[in-house]
């Protein structure tokens, strides 16, 4: 009876892929098999000296850095993260977090992570949107890696206008983003994983790292959902 009711419900209210919006079959979730297979994986987690790591050379000391997917304008990944960020499809964060978490578990480079810290939203933006788009991503990574997810240690104390319509140069010149730490001692002598949704120029992550480095003897690694080439 349960299967009959479920099949009837799916007939009238079919599950749709969150990127191509086609009906999904019973065992598909979030994305259809076709879209999932088309996701452009970076394979950076095992790659020492990958493009993300080299982009921070001479800027801030980063132990390791990785990203699950490549991001491009009007691409599949842009549509996916848009659904997460602006349409409150929080299950996407869990989906990507579990995927990257499994990847990090297999990697020998991220085994010493002790805390996971998200790039925070300003309190005003958090109130307006109602959620931070990296929270479910961070919680899923936390469960996979079995380390605490600390949402309230790094705080955004100023905010800039949305960077969606800015070009890469304009984003790199954005100096309005400032952060603070609610507790420096908790991160002392720890290896933390700083997470965000997308890396473009890395300016926001750099600003976060500058503040995190106020904690004595801290080590910082970075992981994001996507990376813009």
mmCIF file of C-alpha atoms in Angstrom:
data_model
loop_
_atom_site.group_PDB
_atom_site.id
_atom_site.type_symbol
_atom_site.label_atom_id
_atom_site.label_comp_id
_atom_site.label_asym_id
_atom_site.label_seq_id
_atom_site.Cartn_x
_atom_site.Cartn_y
_atom_site.Cartn_z
ATOM 1 C CA UNK A 1 0.000 0.000 0.000
ATOM 2 C CA UNK A 2 2.866 2.380 0.817
ATOM 3 C CA UNK A 3 4.511 1.790 -2.571
ATOM 4 C CA UNK A 4 1.187 2.297 -4.331
ATOM 5 C CA UNK A 5 0.600 5.590 -2.505
ATOM 6 C CA UNK A 6 4.162 6.707 -3.241
ATOM 7 C CA UNK A 7 3.861 5.813 -6.921
ATOM 8 C CA UNK A 8 0.538 7.651 -7.169
ATOM 9 C CA UNK A 9 2.021 10.740 -5.502
ATOM 10 C CA UNK A 10 5.039 10.686 -7.853
ATOM 11 C CA UNK A 11 2.714 10.373 -10.830
ATOM 12 C CA UNK A 12 1.004 13.673 -10.005
ATOM 13 C CA UNK A 13 3.979 15.374 -8.270
ATOM 14 C CA UNK A 14 7.102 13.938 -9.902
ATOM 15 C CA UNK A 15 10.534 14.644 -8.439
ATOM 16 C CA UNK A 16 12.384 16.995 -10.732
ATOM 17 C CA UNK A 17 16.129 17.288 -11.240
ATOM 18 C CA UNK A 18 17.245 20.572 -9.697
ATOM 19 C CA UNK A 19 19.285 21.548 -12.739
ATOM 20 C CA UNK A 20 17.583 20.249 -15.896
ATOM 21 C CA UNK A 21 14.100 20.027 -14.265
ATOM 22 C CA UNK A 22 13.338 16.681 -15.896
ATOM 23 C CA UNK A 23 11.453 14.003 -13.971
ATOM 24 C CA UNK A 24 13.701 11.686 -11.980
ATOM 25 C CA UNK A 25 13.281 7.952 -11.571
ATOM 26 C CA UNK A 26 12.827 6.262 -8.205
ATOM 27 C CA UNK A 27 16.489 5.899 -7.176
ATOM 28 C CA UNK A 28 17.588 9.370 -8.316
ATOM 29 C CA UNK A 29 17.898 12.176 -5.791
ATOM 30 C CA UNK A 30 18.716 15.909 -6.159
ATOM 31 C CA UNK A 31 20.074 15.358 -9.690
ATOM 32 C CA UNK A 32 19.236 12.962 -12.458
ATOM 33 C CA UNK A 33 21.956 10.495 -13.413
ATOM 34 C CA UNK A 34 22.684 12.389 -16.615
ATOM 35 C CA UNK A 35 23.310 15.717 -14.837
ATOM 36 C CA UNK A 36 25.310 14.061 -12.072
ATOM 37 C CA UNK A 37 27.575 12.418 -14.624
ATOM 38 C CA UNK A 38 28.043 15.776 -16.355
ATOM 39 C CA UNK A 39 29.281 17.567 -13.216
ATOM 40 C CA UNK A 40 32.877 18.758 -13.850
ATOM 41 C CA UNK A 41 34.949 17.318 -10.997
ATOM 42 C CA UNK A 42 38.275 18.980 -10.177
ATOM 43 C CA UNK A 43 39.975 15.975 -8.512
ATOM 44 C CA UNK A 44 42.017 18.534 -6.541
ATOM 45 C CA UNK A 45 41.871 16.790 -3.160
ATOM 46 C CA UNK A 46 44.827 14.543 -3.988
ATOM 47 C CA UNK A 47 46.638 17.118 -6.132
ATOM 48 C CA UNK A 48 49.461 18.873 -4.312
ATOM 49 C CA UNK A 49 50.090 22.308 -5.800
ATOM 50 C CA UNK A 50 46.719 22.444 -7.554
ATOM 51 C CA UNK A 51 45.420 25.714 -9.016
ATOM 52 C CA UNK A 52 43.699 26.790 -5.803
ATOM 53 C CA UNK A 53 46.791 26.235 -3.669
ATOM 54 C CA UNK A 54 49.066 28.095 -6.066
ATOM 55 C CA UNK A 55 46.604 31.012 -6.240
ATOM 56 C CA UNK A 56 47.297 31.729 -2.557
ATOM 57 C CA UNK A 57 51.092 31.602 -2.822
ATOM 58 C CA UNK A 58 52.562 34.849 -1.486
ATOM 59 C CA UNK A 59 49.187 35.929 -0.101
ATOM 60 C CA UNK A 60 48.439 33.734 2.903
ATOM 61 C CA UNK A 61 49.849 30.444 4.239
ATOM 62 C CA UNK A 62 47.469 27.646 3.268
ATOM 63 C CA UNK A 63 48.250 24.032 4.122
ATOM 64 C CA UNK A 64 45.967 22.395 1.562
ATOM 65 C CA UNK A 65 43.107 23.516 -0.655
ATOM 66 C CA UNK A 66 40.492 21.752 -2.729
ATOM 67 C CA UNK A 67 37.169 22.218 -4.452
ATOM 68 C CA UNK A 68 34.719 19.590 -5.612
ATOM 69 C CA UNK A 69 33.579 21.107 -8.924
ATOM 70 C CA UNK A 70 34.582 23.556 -11.616
ATOM 71 C CA UNK A 71 32.266 26.562 -11.939
ATOM 72 C CA UNK A 72 31.457 28.323 -15.200
ATOM 73 C CA UNK A 73 28.879 30.909 -16.243
ATOM 74 C CA UNK A 74 25.563 29.406 -17.354
ATOM 75 C CA UNK A 75 26.942 25.956 -16.577
ATOM 76 C CA UNK A 76 25.439 23.072 -14.651
ATOM 77 C CA UNK A 77 27.285 23.954 -11.429
ATOM 78 C CA UNK A 78 26.090 27.577 -11.549
ATOM 79 C CA UNK A 79 22.481 26.389 -11.786
ATOM 80 C CA UNK A 80 22.990 23.958 -8.929
ATOM 81 C CA UNK A 81 24.546 26.485 -6.540
ATOM 82 C CA UNK A 82 21.956 29.110 -7.506
ATOM 83 C CA UNK A 83 19.242 26.720 -6.315
ATOM 84 C CA UNK A 84 21.100 26.301 -3.026
ATOM 85 C CA UNK A 85 21.960 29.958 -2.486
ATOM 86 C CA UNK A 86 18.788 31.727 -3.566
ATOM 87 C CA UNK A 87 16.035 29.088 -3.663
ATOM 88 C CA UNK A 88 16.698 27.529 -0.235
ATOM 89 C CA UNK A 89 17.360 24.072 -1.661
ATOM 90 C CA UNK A 90 19.463 23.148 1.353
ATOM 91 C CA UNK A 91 19.635 19.478 0.418
ATOM 92 C CA UNK A 92 22.135 20.473 -2.279
ATOM 93 C CA UNK A 93 24.594 21.542 0.411
ATOM 94 C CA UNK A 94 24.254 18.151 2.106
ATOM 95 C CA UNK A 95 24.640 16.366 -1.232
ATOM 96 C CA UNK A 96 27.853 18.224 -2.113
ATOM 97 C CA UNK A 97 29.172 18.024 1.447
ATOM 98 C CA UNK A 98 28.762 14.262 1.592
ATOM 99 C CA UNK A 99 30.405 13.890 -1.800
ATOM 100 C CA UNK A 100 33.400 16.047 -0.922
ATOM 101 C CA UNK A 101 33.581 14.544 2.568
ATOM 102 C CA UNK A 102 34.030 11.060 1.137
ATOM 103 C CA UNK A 103 36.699 12.436 -1.170
ATOM 104 C CA UNK A 104 38.565 14.040 1.741
ATOM 105 C CA UNK A 105 38.418 10.812 3.736
ATOM 106 C CA UNK A 106 40.220 9.042 0.914
ATOM 107 C CA UNK A 107 42.798 11.812 0.676
ATOM 108 C CA UNK A 108 45.922 11.597 2.829
ATOM 109 C CA UNK A 109 46.212 15.380 2.910
ATOM 110 C CA UNK A 110 43.202 16.351 5.049
ATOM 111 C CA UNK A 111 43.444 13.802 7.839
ATOM 112 C CA UNK A 112 44.589 16.241 10.528
ATOM 113 C CA UNK A 113 41.619 18.659 10.286
ATOM 114 C CA UNK A 114 40.298 19.498 13.787
ATOM 115 C CA UNK A 115 37.601 22.110 13.111
ATOM 116 C CA UNK A 116 35.466 23.181 10.155
ATOM 117 C CA UNK A 117 34.692 26.907 9.903
ATOM 118 C CA UNK A 118 32.382 28.487 7.311
ATOM 119 C CA UNK A 119 32.780 31.858 5.660
ATOM 120 C CA UNK A 120 30.036 33.720 7.554
ATOM 121 C CA UNK A 121 27.278 35.958 6.274
ATOM 122 C CA UNK A 122 26.814 39.395 7.774
ATOM 123 C CA UNK A 123 24.039 39.326 10.406
ATOM 124 C CA UNK A 124 21.828 41.572 8.258
ATOM 125 C CA UNK A 125 22.145 39.332 5.209
ATOM 126 C CA UNK A 126 21.622 36.209 7.312
ATOM 127 C CA UNK A 127 18.421 37.709 8.699
ATOM 128 C CA UNK A 128 17.258 38.681 5.215
ATOM 129 C CA UNK A 129 18.041 35.333 3.561
ATOM 130 C CA UNK A 130 17.327 33.175 6.588
ATOM 131 C CA UNK A 131 20.246 30.809 6.158
ATOM 132 C CA UNK A 132 23.916 30.578 5.245
ATOM 133 C CA UNK A 133 24.233 28.559 2.044
ATOM 134 C CA UNK A 134 27.284 26.682 3.362
ATOM 135 C CA UNK A 135 25.714 25.464 6.633
ATOM 136 C CA UNK A 136 24.357 22.135 5.377
ATOM 137 C CA UNK A 137 27.567 21.685 3.364
ATOM 138 C CA UNK A 138 29.598 22.203 6.547
ATOM 139 C CA UNK A 139 27.409 19.936 8.660
ATOM 140 C CA UNK A 140 27.778 17.125 6.149
ATOM 141 C CA UNK A 141 31.563 17.557 6.030
ATOM 142 C CA UNK A 142 31.571 17.558 9.839
ATOM 143 C CA UNK A 143 29.752 14.230 9.987
ATOM 144 C CA UNK A 144 31.996 12.656 7.348
ATOM 145 C CA UNK A 145 35.251 13.841 8.907
ATOM 146 C CA UNK A 146 33.998 13.489 12.494
ATOM 147 C CA UNK A 147 35.211 16.956 13.521
ATOM 148 C CA UNK A 148 33.227 19.873 14.987
ATOM 149 C CA UNK A 149 31.571 22.469 12.764
ATOM 150 C CA UNK A 150 31.992 25.921 14.355
ATOM 151 C CA UNK A 151 29.590 28.510 12.938
ATOM 152 C CA UNK A 152 30.041 31.255 15.528
ATOM 153 C CA UNK A 153 33.815 31.668 15.794
ATOM 154 C CA UNK A 154 34.437 33.664 12.594
ATOM 155 C CA UNK A 155 32.140 36.691 12.286
ATOM 156 C CA UNK A 156 31.606 39.066 9.367
ATOM 157 C CA UNK A 157 31.634 42.613 10.722
ATOM 158 C CA UNK A 158 31.129 44.419 7.422
ATOM 159 C CA UNK A 159 29.608 43.419 4.156
ATOM 160 C CA UNK A 160 29.883 44.396 0.517
ATOM 161 C CA UNK A 161 27.312 44.591 -2.235
ATOM 162 C CA UNK A 162 26.666 41.354 -4.065
ATOM 163 C CA UNK A 163 29.531 40.397 -6.349
ATOM 164 C CA UNK A 164 27.442 38.336 -8.758
ATOM 165 C CA UNK A 165 27.445 40.999 -11.507
ATOM 166 C CA UNK A 166 31.037 42.172 -10.984
ATOM 167 C CA UNK A 167 33.857 41.021 -13.192
ATOM 168 C CA UNK A 168 36.887 39.195 -11.799
ATOM 169 C CA UNK A 169 39.029 42.347 -11.508
ATOM 170 C CA UNK A 170 36.311 44.244 -9.646
ATOM 171 C CA UNK A 171 35.849 41.369 -7.212
ATOM 172 C CA UNK A 172 39.582 41.190 -6.529
ATOM 173 C CA UNK A 173 39.577 44.897 -5.628
ATOM 174 C CA UNK A 174 36.768 44.507 -3.101
ATOM 175 C CA UNK A 175 38.215 45.636 0.236
ATOM 176 C CA UNK A 176 34.928 46.073 2.139
ATOM 177 C CA UNK A 177 34.883 42.591 3.639
ATOM 178 C CA UNK A 178 36.103 42.454 7.233
ATOM 179 C CA UNK A 179 35.928 39.674 9.779
ATOM 180 C CA UNK A 180 36.499 39.138 13.477
ATOM 181 C CA UNK A 181 36.987 36.208 15.848
ATOM 182 C CA UNK A 182 34.707 35.574 18.800
ATOM 183 C CA UNK A 183 37.259 33.208 20.336
ATOM 184 C CA UNK A 184 40.945 33.155 19.376
ATOM 185 C CA UNK A 185 42.047 30.603 21.962
ATOM 186 C CA UNK A 186 39.799 27.794 20.713
ATOM 187 C CA UNK A 187 41.683 27.791 17.394
ATOM 188 C CA UNK A 188 45.161 28.003 18.916
ATOM 189 C CA UNK A 189 47.424 25.159 17.738
ATOM 190 C CA UNK A 190 44.588 23.752 15.598
ATOM 191 C CA UNK A 191 44.288 22.774 11.936
ATOM 192 C CA UNK A 192 41.050 24.270 10.627
ATOM 193 C CA UNK A 193 39.200 23.753 7.370
ATOM 194 C CA UNK A 194 37.730 27.016 6.050
ATOM 195 C CA UNK A 195 34.782 26.376 3.731
ATOM 196 C CA UNK A 196 32.759 28.414 1.231
ATOM 197 C CA UNK A 197 30.564 27.884 -1.811
ATOM 198 C CA UNK A 198 32.670 29.281 -4.692
ATOM 199 C CA UNK A 199 36.243 30.494 -5.113
ATOM 200 C CA UNK A 200 36.721 33.169 -7.768
ATOM 201 C CA UNK A 201 39.619 35.451 -6.845
ATOM 202 C CA UNK A 202 39.934 34.095 -3.302
ATOM 203 C CA UNK A 203 39.676 37.616 -1.843
ATOM 204 C CA UNK A 204 36.977 36.700 0.677
ATOM 205 C CA UNK A 205 38.812 33.581 1.805
ATOM 206 C CA UNK A 206 42.023 35.589 2.097
ATOM 207 C CA UNK A 207 40.287 38.145 4.330
ATOM 208 C CA UNK A 208 38.981 35.318 6.517
ATOM 209 C CA UNK A 209 42.420 33.738 6.753
ATOM 210 C CA UNK A 210 44.024 37.034 7.777
ATOM 211 C CA UNK A 211 41.702 37.107 10.773
ATOM 212 C CA UNK A 212 42.058 33.397 11.578
ATOM 213 C CA UNK A 213 45.827 33.846 11.673
ATOM 214 C CA UNK A 214 45.349 35.965 14.786
ATOM 215 C CA UNK A 215 45.097 32.627 16.605
ATOM 216 C CA UNK A 216 48.534 31.456 17.619
ATOM 217 C CA UNK A 217 50.081 28.578 15.667
ATOM 218 C CA UNK A 218 46.933 27.940 13.617
ATOM 219 C CA UNK A 219 47.033 25.945 10.364
ATOM 220 C CA UNK A 220 44.461 26.655 7.672
ATOM 221 C CA UNK A 221 43.198 24.521 4.813
ATOM 222 C CA UNK A 222 40.409 25.445 2.411
ATOM 223 C CA UNK A 223 37.571 23.482 0.802
ATOM 224 C CA UNK A 224 34.734 24.769 -1.359
ATOM 225 C CA UNK A 225 31.899 23.426 -3.451
ATOM 226 C CA UNK A 226 33.205 24.971 -6.657
ATOM 227 C CA UNK A 227 36.156 26.794 -8.196
ATOM 228 C CA UNK A 228 36.107 29.289 -11.054
ATOM 229 C CA UNK A 229 38.977 28.857 -13.475
#
